[in-house]
Short mmCIF file of C-alpha atoms in Angstrom, two decimals:
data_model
loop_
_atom_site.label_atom_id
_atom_site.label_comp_id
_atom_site.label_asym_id
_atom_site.label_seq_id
_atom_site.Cartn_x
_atom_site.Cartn_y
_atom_site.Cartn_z
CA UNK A 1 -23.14 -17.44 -2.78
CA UNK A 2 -20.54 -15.73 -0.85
CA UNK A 3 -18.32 -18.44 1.35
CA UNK A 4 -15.39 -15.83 2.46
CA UNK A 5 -16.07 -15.52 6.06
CA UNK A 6 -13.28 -13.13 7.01
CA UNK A 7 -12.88 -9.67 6.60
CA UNK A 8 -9.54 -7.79 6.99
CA UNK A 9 -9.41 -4.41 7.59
CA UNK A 10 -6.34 -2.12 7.26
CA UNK A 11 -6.64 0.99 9.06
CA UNK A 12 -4.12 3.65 10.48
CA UNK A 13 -4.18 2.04 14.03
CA UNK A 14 -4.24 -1.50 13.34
CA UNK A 15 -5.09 -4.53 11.43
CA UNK A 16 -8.64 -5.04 12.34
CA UNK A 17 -10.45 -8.54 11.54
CA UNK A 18 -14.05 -9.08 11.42
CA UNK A 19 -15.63 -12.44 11.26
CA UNK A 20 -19.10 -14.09 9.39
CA UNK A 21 -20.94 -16.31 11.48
CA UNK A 22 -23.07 -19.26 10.44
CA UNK A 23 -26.17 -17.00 10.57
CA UNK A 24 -24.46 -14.88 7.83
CA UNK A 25 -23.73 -11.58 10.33
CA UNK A 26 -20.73 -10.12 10.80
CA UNK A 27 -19.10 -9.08 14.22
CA UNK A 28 -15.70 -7.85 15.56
CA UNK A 29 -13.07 -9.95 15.87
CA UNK A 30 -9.97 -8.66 16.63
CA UNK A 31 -7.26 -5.92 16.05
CA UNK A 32 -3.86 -6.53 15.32
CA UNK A 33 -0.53 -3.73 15.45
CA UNK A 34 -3.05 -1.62 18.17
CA UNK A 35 -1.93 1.56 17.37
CA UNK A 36 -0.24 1.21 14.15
CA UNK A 37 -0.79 2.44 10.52
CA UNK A 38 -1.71 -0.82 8.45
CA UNK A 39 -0.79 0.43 5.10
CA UNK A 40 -2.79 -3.20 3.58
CA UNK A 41 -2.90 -6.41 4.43
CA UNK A 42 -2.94 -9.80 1.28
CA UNK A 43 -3.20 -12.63 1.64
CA UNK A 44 -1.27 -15.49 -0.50
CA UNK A 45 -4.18 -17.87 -0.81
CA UNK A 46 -1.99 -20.77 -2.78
CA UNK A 47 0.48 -21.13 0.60
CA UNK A 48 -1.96 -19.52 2.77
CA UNK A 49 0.21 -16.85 4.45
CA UNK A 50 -1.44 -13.35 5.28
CA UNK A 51 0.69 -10.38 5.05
CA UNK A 52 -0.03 -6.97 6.39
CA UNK A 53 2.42 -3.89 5.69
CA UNK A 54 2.95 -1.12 8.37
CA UNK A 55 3.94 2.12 7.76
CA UNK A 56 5.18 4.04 11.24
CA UNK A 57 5.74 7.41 11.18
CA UNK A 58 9.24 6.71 12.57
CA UNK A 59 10.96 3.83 11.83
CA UNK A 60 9.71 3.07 8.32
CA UNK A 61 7.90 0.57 6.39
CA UNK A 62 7.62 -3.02 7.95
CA UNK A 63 6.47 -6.21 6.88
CA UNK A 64 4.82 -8.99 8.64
CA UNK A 65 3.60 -12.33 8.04
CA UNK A 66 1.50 -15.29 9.75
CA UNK A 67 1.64 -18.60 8.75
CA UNK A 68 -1.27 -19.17 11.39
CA UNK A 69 -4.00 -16.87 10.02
CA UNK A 70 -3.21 -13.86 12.04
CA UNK A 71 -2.94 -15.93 15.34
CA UNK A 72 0.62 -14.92 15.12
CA UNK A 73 2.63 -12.59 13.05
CA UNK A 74 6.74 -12.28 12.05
CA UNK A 75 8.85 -9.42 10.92
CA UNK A 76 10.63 -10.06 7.53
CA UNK A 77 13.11 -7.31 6.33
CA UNK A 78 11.18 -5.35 3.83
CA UNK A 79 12.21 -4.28 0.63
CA UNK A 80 15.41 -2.40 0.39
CA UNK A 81 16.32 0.09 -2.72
CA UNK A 82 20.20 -0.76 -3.31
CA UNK A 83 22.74 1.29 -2.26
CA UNK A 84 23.42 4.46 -4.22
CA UNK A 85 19.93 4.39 -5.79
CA UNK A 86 18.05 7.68 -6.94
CA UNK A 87 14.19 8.38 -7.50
CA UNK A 88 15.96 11.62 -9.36
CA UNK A 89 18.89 13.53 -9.75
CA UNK A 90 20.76 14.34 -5.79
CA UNK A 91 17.27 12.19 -4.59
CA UNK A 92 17.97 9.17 -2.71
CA UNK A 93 15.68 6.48 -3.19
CA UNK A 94 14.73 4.64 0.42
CA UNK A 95 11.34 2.59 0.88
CA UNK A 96 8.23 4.90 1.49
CA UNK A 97 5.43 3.01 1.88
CA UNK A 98 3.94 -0.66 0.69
CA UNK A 99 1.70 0.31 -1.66
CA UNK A 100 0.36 -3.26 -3.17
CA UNK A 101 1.17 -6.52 -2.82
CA UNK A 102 0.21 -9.82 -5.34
CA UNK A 103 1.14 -13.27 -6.25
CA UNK A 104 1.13 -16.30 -8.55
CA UNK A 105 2.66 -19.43 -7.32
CA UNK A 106 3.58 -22.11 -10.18
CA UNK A 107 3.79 -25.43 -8.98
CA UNK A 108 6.38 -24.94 -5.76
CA UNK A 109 7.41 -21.86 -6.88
CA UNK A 110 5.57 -18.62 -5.38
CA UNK A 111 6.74 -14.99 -6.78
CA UNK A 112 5.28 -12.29 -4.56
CA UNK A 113 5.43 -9.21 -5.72
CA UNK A 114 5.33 -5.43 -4.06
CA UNK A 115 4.61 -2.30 -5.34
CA UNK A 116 6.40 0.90 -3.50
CA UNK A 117 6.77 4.49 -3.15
CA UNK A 118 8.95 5.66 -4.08
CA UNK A 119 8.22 3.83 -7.37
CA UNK A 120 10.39 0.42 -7.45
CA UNK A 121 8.51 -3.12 -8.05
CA UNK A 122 10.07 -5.76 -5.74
CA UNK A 123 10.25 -9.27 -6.25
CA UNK A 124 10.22 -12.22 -3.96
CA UNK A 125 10.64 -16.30 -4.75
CA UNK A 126 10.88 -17.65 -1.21
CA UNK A 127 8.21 -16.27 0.53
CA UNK A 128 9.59 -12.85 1.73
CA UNK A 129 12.43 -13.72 3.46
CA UNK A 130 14.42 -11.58 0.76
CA UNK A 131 13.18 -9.16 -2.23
CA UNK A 132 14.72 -7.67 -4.90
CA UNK A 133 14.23 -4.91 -7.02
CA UNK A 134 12.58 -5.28 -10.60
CA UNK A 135 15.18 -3.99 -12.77
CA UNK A 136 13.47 -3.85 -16.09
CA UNK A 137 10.69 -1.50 -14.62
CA UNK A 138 13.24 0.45 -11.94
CA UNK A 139 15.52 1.58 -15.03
CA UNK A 140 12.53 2.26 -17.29
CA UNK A 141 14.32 5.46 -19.35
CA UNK A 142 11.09 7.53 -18.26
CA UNK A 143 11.50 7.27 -14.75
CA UNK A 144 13.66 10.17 -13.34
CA UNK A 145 12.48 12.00 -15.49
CA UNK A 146 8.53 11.96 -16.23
CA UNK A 147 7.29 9.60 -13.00
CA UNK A 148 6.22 11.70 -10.32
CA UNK A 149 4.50 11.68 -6.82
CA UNK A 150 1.15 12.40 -6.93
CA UNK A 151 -0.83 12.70 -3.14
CA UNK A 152 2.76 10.89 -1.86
CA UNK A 153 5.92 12.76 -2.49
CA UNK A 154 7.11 10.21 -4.79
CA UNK A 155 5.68 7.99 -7.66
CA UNK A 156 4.17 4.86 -6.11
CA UNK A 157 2.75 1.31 -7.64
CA UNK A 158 -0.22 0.77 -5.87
CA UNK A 159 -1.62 -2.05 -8.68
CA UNK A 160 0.26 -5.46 -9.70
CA UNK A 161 -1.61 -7.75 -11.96
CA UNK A 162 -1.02 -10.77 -13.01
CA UNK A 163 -2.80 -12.81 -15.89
CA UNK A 164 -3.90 -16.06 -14.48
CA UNK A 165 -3.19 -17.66 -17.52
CA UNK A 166 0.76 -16.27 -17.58
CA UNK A 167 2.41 -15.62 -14.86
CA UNK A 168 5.16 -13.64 -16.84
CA UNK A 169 2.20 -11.15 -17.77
CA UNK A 170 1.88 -8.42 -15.63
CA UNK A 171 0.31 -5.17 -15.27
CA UNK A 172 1.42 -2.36 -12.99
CA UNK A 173 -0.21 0.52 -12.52
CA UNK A 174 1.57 4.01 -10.75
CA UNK A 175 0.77 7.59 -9.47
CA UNK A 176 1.80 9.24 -11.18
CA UNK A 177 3.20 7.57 -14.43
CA UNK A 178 0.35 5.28 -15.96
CA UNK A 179 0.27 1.86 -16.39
CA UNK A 180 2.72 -0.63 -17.50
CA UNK A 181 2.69 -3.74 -19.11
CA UNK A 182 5.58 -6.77 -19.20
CA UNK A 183 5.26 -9.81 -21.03
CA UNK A 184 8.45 -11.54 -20.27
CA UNK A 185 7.97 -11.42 -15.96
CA UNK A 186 9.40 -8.12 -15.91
CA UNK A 187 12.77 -7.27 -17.94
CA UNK A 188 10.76 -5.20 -20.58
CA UNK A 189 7.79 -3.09 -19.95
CA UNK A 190 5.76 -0.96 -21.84
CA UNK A 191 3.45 2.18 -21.33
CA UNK A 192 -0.14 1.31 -21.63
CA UNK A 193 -1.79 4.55 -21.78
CA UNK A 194 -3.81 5.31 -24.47
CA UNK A 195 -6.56 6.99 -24.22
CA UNK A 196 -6.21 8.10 -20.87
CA UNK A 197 -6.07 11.43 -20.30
CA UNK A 198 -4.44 13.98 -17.63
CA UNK A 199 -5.82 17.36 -17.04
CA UNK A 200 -3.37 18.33 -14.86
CA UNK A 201 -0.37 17.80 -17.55
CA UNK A 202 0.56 20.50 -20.48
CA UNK A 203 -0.22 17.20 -22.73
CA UNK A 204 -3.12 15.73 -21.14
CA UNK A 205 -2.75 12.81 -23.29
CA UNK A 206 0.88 12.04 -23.20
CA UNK A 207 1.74 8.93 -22.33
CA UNK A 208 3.47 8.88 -19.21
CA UNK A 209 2.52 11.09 -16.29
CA UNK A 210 -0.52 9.66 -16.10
CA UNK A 211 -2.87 9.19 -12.36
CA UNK A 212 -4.89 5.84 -12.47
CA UNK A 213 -5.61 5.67 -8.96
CA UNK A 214 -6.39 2.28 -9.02
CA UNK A 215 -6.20 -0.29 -11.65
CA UNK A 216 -8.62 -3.70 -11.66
CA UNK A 217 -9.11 -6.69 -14.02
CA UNK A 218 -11.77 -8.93 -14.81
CA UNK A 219 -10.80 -12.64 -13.68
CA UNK A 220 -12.57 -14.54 -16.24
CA UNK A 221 -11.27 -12.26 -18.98
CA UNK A 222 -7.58 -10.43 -18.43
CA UNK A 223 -8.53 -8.38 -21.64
CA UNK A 224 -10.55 -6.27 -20.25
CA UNK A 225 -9.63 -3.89 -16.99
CA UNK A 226 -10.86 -1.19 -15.72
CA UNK A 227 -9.42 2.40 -13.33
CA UNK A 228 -10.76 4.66 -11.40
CA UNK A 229 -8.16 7.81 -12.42
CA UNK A 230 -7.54 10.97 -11.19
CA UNK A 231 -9.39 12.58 -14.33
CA UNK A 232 -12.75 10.01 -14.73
CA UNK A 233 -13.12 6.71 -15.36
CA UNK A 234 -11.79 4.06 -17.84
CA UNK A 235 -11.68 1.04 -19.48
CA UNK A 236 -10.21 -1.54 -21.94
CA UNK A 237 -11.22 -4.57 -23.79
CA UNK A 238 -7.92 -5.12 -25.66
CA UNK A 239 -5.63 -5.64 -22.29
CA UNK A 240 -4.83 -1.85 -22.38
CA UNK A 241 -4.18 -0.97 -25.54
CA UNK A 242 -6.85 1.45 -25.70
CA UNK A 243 -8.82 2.86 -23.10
CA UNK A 244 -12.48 4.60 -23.37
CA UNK A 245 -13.30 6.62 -21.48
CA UNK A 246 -16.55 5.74 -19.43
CA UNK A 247 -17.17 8.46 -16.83
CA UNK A 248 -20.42 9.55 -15.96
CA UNK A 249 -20.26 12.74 -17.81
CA UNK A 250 -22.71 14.96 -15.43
CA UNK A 251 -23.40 12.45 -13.22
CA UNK A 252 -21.67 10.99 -9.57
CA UNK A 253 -19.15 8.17 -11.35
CA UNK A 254 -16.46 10.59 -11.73
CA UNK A 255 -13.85 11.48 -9.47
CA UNK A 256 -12.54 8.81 -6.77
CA UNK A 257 -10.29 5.94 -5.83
CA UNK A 258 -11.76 2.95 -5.42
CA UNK A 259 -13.16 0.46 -7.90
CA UNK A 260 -14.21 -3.27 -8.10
CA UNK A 261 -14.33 -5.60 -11.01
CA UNK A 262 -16.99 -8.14 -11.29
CA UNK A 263 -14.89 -11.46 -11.66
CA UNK A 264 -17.29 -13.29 -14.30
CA UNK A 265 -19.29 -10.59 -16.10
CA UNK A 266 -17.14 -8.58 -17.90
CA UNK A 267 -19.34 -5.30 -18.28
CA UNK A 268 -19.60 -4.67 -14.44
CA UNK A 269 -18.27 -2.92 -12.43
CA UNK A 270 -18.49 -0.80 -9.20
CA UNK A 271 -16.86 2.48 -7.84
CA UNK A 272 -17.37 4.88 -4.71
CA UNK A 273 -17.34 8.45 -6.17
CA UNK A 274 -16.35 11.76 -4.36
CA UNK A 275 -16.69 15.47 -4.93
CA UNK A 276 -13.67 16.53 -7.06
CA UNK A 277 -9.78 16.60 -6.54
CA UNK A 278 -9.80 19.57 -5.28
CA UNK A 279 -12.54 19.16 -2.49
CA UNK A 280 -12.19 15.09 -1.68
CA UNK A 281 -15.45 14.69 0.18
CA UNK A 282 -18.54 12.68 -0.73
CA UNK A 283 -20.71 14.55 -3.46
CA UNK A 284 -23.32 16.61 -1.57
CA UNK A 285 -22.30 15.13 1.24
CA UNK A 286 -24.25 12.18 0.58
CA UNK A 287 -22.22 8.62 -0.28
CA UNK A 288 -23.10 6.83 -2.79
CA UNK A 289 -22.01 3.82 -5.08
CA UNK A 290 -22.20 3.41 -8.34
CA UNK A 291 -22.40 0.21 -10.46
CA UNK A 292 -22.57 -0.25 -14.29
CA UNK A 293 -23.65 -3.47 -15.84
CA UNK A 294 -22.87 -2.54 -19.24
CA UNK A 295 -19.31 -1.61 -19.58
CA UNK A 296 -19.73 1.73 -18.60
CA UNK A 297 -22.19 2.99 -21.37
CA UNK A 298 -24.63 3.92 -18.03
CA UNK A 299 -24.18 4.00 -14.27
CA UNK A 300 -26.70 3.70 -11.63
CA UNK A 301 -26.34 4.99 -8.14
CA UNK A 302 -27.28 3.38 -5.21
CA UNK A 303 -27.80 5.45 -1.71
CA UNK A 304 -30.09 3.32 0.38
CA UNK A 305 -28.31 2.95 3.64
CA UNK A 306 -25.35 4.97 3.32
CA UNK A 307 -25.52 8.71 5.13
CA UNK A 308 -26.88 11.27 2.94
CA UNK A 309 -26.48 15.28 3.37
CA UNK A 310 -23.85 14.28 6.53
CA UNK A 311 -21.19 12.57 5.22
CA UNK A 312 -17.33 13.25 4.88
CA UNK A 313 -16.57 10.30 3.78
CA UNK A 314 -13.59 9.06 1.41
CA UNK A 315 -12.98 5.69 0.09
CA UNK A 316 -9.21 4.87 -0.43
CA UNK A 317 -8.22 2.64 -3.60
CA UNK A 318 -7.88 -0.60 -1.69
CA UNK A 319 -10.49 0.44 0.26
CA UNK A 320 -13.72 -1.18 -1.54
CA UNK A 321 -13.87 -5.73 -2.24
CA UNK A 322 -16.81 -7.65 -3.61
CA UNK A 323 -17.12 -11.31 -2.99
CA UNK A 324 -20.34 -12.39 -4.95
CA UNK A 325 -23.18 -11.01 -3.74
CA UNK A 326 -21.43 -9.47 -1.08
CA UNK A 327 -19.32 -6.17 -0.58
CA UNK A 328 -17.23 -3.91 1.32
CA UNK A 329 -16.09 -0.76 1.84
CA UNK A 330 -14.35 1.62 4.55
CA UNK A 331 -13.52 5.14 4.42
CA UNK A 332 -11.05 8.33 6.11
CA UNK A 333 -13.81 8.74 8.93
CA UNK A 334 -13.89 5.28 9.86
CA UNK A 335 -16.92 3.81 8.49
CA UNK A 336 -17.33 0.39 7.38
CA UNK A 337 -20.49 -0.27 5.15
CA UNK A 338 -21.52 -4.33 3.77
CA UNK A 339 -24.03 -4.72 1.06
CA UNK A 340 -25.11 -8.59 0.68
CA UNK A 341 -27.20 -7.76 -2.70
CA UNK A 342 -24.04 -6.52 -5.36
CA UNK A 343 -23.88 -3.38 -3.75
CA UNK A 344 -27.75 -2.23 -4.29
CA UNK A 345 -28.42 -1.84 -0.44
CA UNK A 346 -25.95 -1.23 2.56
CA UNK A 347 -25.46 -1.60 6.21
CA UNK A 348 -23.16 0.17 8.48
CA UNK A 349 -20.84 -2.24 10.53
CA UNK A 350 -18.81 0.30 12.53
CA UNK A 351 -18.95 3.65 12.78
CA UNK A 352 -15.83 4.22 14.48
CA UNK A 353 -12.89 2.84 12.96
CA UNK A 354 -9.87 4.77 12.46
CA UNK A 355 -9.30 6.03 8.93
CA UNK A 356 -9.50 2.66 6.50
CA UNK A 357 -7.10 1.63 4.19
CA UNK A 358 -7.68 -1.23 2.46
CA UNK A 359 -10.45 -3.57 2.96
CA UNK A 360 -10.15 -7.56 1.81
CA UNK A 361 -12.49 -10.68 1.79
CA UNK A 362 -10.65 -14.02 2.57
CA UNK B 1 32.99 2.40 26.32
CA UNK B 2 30.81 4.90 24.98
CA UNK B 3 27.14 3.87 26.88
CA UNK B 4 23.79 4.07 24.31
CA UNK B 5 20.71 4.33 26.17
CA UNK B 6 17.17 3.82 23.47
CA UNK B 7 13.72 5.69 23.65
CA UNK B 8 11.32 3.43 25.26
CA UNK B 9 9.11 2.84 22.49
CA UNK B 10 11.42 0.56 21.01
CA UNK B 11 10.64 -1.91 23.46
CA UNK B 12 7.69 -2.70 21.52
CA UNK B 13 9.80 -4.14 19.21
CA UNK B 14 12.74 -5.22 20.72
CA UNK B 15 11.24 -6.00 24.47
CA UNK B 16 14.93 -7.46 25.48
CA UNK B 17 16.25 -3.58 24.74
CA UNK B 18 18.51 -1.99 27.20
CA UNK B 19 20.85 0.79 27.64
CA UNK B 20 24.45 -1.25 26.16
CA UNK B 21 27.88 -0.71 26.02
CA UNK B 22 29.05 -0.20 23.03
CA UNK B 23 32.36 0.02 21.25
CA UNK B 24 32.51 2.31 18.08
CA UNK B 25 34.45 5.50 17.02
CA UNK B 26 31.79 6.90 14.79
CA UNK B 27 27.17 6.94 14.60
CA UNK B 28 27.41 4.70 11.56
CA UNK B 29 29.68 1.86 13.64
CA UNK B 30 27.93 2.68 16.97
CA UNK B 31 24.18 1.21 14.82
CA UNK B 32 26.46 -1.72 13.22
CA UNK B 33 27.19 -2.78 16.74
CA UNK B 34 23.48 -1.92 17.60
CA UNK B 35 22.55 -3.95 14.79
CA UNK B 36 24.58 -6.98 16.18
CA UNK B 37 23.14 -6.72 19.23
CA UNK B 38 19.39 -6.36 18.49
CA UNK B 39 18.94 -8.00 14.75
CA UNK B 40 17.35 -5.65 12.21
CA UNK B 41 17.31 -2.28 14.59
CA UNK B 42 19.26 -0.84 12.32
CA UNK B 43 16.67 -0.62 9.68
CA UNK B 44 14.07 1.21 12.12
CA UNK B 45 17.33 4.05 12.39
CA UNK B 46 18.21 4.13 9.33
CA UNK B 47 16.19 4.03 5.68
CA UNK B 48 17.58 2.35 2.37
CA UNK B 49 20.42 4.47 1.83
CA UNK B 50 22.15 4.25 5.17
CA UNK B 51 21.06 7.50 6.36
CA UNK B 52 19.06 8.36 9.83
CA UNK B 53 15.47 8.65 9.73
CA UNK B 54 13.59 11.55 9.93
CA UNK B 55 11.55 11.21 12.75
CA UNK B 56 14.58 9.57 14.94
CA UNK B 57 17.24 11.83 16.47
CA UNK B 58 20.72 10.62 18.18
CA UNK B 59 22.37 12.97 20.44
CA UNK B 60 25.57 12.69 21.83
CA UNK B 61 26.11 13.88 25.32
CA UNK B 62 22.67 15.82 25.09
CA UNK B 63 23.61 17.27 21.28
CA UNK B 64 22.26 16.08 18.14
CA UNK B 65 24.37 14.62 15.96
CA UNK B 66 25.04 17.00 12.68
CA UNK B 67 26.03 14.75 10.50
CA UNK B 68 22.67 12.79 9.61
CA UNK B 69 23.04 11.54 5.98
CA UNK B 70 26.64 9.24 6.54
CA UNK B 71 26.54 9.53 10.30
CA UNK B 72 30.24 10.12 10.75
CA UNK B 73 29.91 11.97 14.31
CA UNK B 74 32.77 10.69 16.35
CA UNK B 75 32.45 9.33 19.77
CA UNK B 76 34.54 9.12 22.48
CA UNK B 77 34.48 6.48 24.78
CA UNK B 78 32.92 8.29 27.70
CA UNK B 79 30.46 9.48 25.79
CA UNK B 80 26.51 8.87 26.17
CA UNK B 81 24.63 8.57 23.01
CA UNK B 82 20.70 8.59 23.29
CA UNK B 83 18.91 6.79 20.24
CA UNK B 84 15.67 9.55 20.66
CA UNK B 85 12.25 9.71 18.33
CA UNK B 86 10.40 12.77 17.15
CA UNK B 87 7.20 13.11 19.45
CA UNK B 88 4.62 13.59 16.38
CA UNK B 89 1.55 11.88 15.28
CA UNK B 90 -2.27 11.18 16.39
#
């Protein structure tokens, strides 16, 4: 049974907490940054410090951390592209936005790692007092030249992950460019992209340029991952590889941002649809999510509390978070909807959030 | 010494921020003084690459500056400078 009882929520006026109470309900807790885009918050479980990433219209990207649990929060320089650094020819390359954040600490030694538009990987080994850049992925020879932005003006990393079982063995995952694998902690990395395919390219199945708009793994098996992309959904058993394609040909799970890996079972897996790229609002109107417990062969769609023939709504990529029995997800119009039954049945929490970001159980 | 006087929604972040004296010939040593003054304002000024914002003007006896990208406007030690944002948002 669930035991996470808080729930951060990212939003683009604040870092809003909500809190379980013994009874099992949820309730308000608290907003953080009161007026301030909360690009997402993570939370380094191992040392237990929460970060949360801000992204002001004026004076940049910012970083924060608490070493209290969000009773109090410090500014730590953020990541800095060195001096004389291009995202293309005559481009300069300055931070955009904190995109994603993840860690693995081995024994006393924590690397956190940050994902970036406009494209670079940071790394940290002291707890964020200083990052650098990932070199081996930063002078990848297909960066100036095939990355680019895709919804942001530049290419950004919005997925880092890292096999529990080797730290040195990460995924990344970037709009638009594809997804990336290093086995050596990040001097070489690879395209991982076959399979995938992108409509919106002359080659829709070249192998960089691709949009996965959000790339997850399975916990109890790093083999197999799954991403909700730009052009349907996909999936891989042999740690990307090859990816089949398991959209819902016809049906809702097709279009979208956000999806959620089951962390045991292997073949399920959940995603918030929406109505096209070229429209971005929920299909009919109506939200819906959908969950497949067979690896994608079929999809079933579940509606029951969730606005139907009314509804806007969008679900960012970091926007949706399961914790056993129990998820979450917010959306652009401010809703906030829990399901404590894997997603089957929901409830609304708030109906007027600001726009939501990124949604995490901790 | 030229006098530098900061939009008051950097308070937020820097509640000790006041208009300063500051001695500097040129923007880009005007925010290094800045900078010693008030650690890390010069990163909500400027991005990676040294350059000014986009959403943050500096004027210089009520003009903008021209040059934004290596900040090499000169000063003169009467001068005013105003550290300004862009009003934009919702």
């Amino acid at each position: 049974m669930s035991d996470k009882r808080t729930l951060l929520i990212s939003t683009r006026k604040g870092l809003i907490t909500y809190k379980k109470n013994n009874t099992r309900k949820w309730s308000f807790d608290k907003v953080d940054f009161l007026g301030l885009p909360v690009s997402m918050a993570y939370v380094d479980k191992p040392n237990n410090i929460w970060w949360a990433c801000l992204d002001h219209g004026h004076w940049g990207s910012k970083m924060y951390r608490s070493f209290d649990e969000g009773n109090s929060w410090e500014e730590v320089d953020a990541p800095r592209y060195p001096e004389g650094e291009e995202v293309k020819k005559d481009v300069p390359a300055s931070l955009n936005y904190l995109w994603a954040m993840n860690g693995t600490t081995n024994g006393s030694t924590t690397s956190l790692f940050v994902g970036t538009e406009p494209g670079g990987l940071f790394k940290s080994v002291d707890n964020g007092n200083s990052f650098e850049l990932v070199r081996g992925l930063w002078d990848h020879p297909s960066r100036k030249d095939q990355w680019f932005g895709g919804g942001r003006d530049h290419p950004g990393i919005h997925s880092i992950l890292i096999d529990p079982k080797d730290s040195s063995h990460i995924f990344v995952a970037i709009s638009c460019a594809g997804v990336f694998e290093t086995t050596d902690g990040g001097k070489l990395w690879i395209p991982k992209n076959n399979g995938l395919k992108a409509d919106f390219l002359p080659d829709p199945k070249s192998e960089i340029g691709q949009d996965p708009h959000l790339l997850v793994a399975c916990e109890s098996n790093f083999e197999v991952m799954w991403q909700q992309n730009h052009c349907g959904i996909f999936r891989t058993t042999d740690g990307g590889n090859n990816w089949q394609d398991i959209t819902d040909k016809g049906g809702e799970a097709n279009f979208g941002f956000a999806i959620a890996a089951d962390p045991k079972n292997e073949k399920v897996a959940w995603v918030v649809p929406a109505l096209s790229d070229g429209i971005r609002v929920a299909i009919n109107n109506s939200l819906c999510v959908c969950r497949t417990e067979d690896g994608g062969r079929s999809w079933d769609t579940f509606r029951n509390g969730l606005p139907q023939g009314q509804s806007f709504d969008i679900t960012y990529r970091h926007a949706l978070d399961q914790d056993e029995e129990t998820m979450a997800f917010g959306t652009t119009t401010g809703n906030l909807y829990l399901s404590n039954d894997h997603g089957e049945n929901w409830n609304w929490l708030n109906h007027n959030l600001p726009m939501v970001h990124c949604v995490e159980f901790i | 010494m030229p006098l530098v006087q900061f939009t008051s929604n950097l308070k937020r972040f820097y509640p000790s921020l006041k208009e300063t004296e500051i001695e500097a010939k040129t923007i880009d040593e005007l925010i290094d003084q800045v900078n010693d003054h008030y650690p890390g304002l010069k990163n909500y000024l400027t991005d990676d690459q040294k350059s000014l914002r986009h959403h943050v003007n500096i004027f210089i006896n009520g003009s903008m500056i021209k040059d934004r990208r290596k900040l090499k406007d000169e000063i003169q030690k009467n001068d005013q400078v105003y550290i300004m944002q862009a009003l934009s948002g919702g």
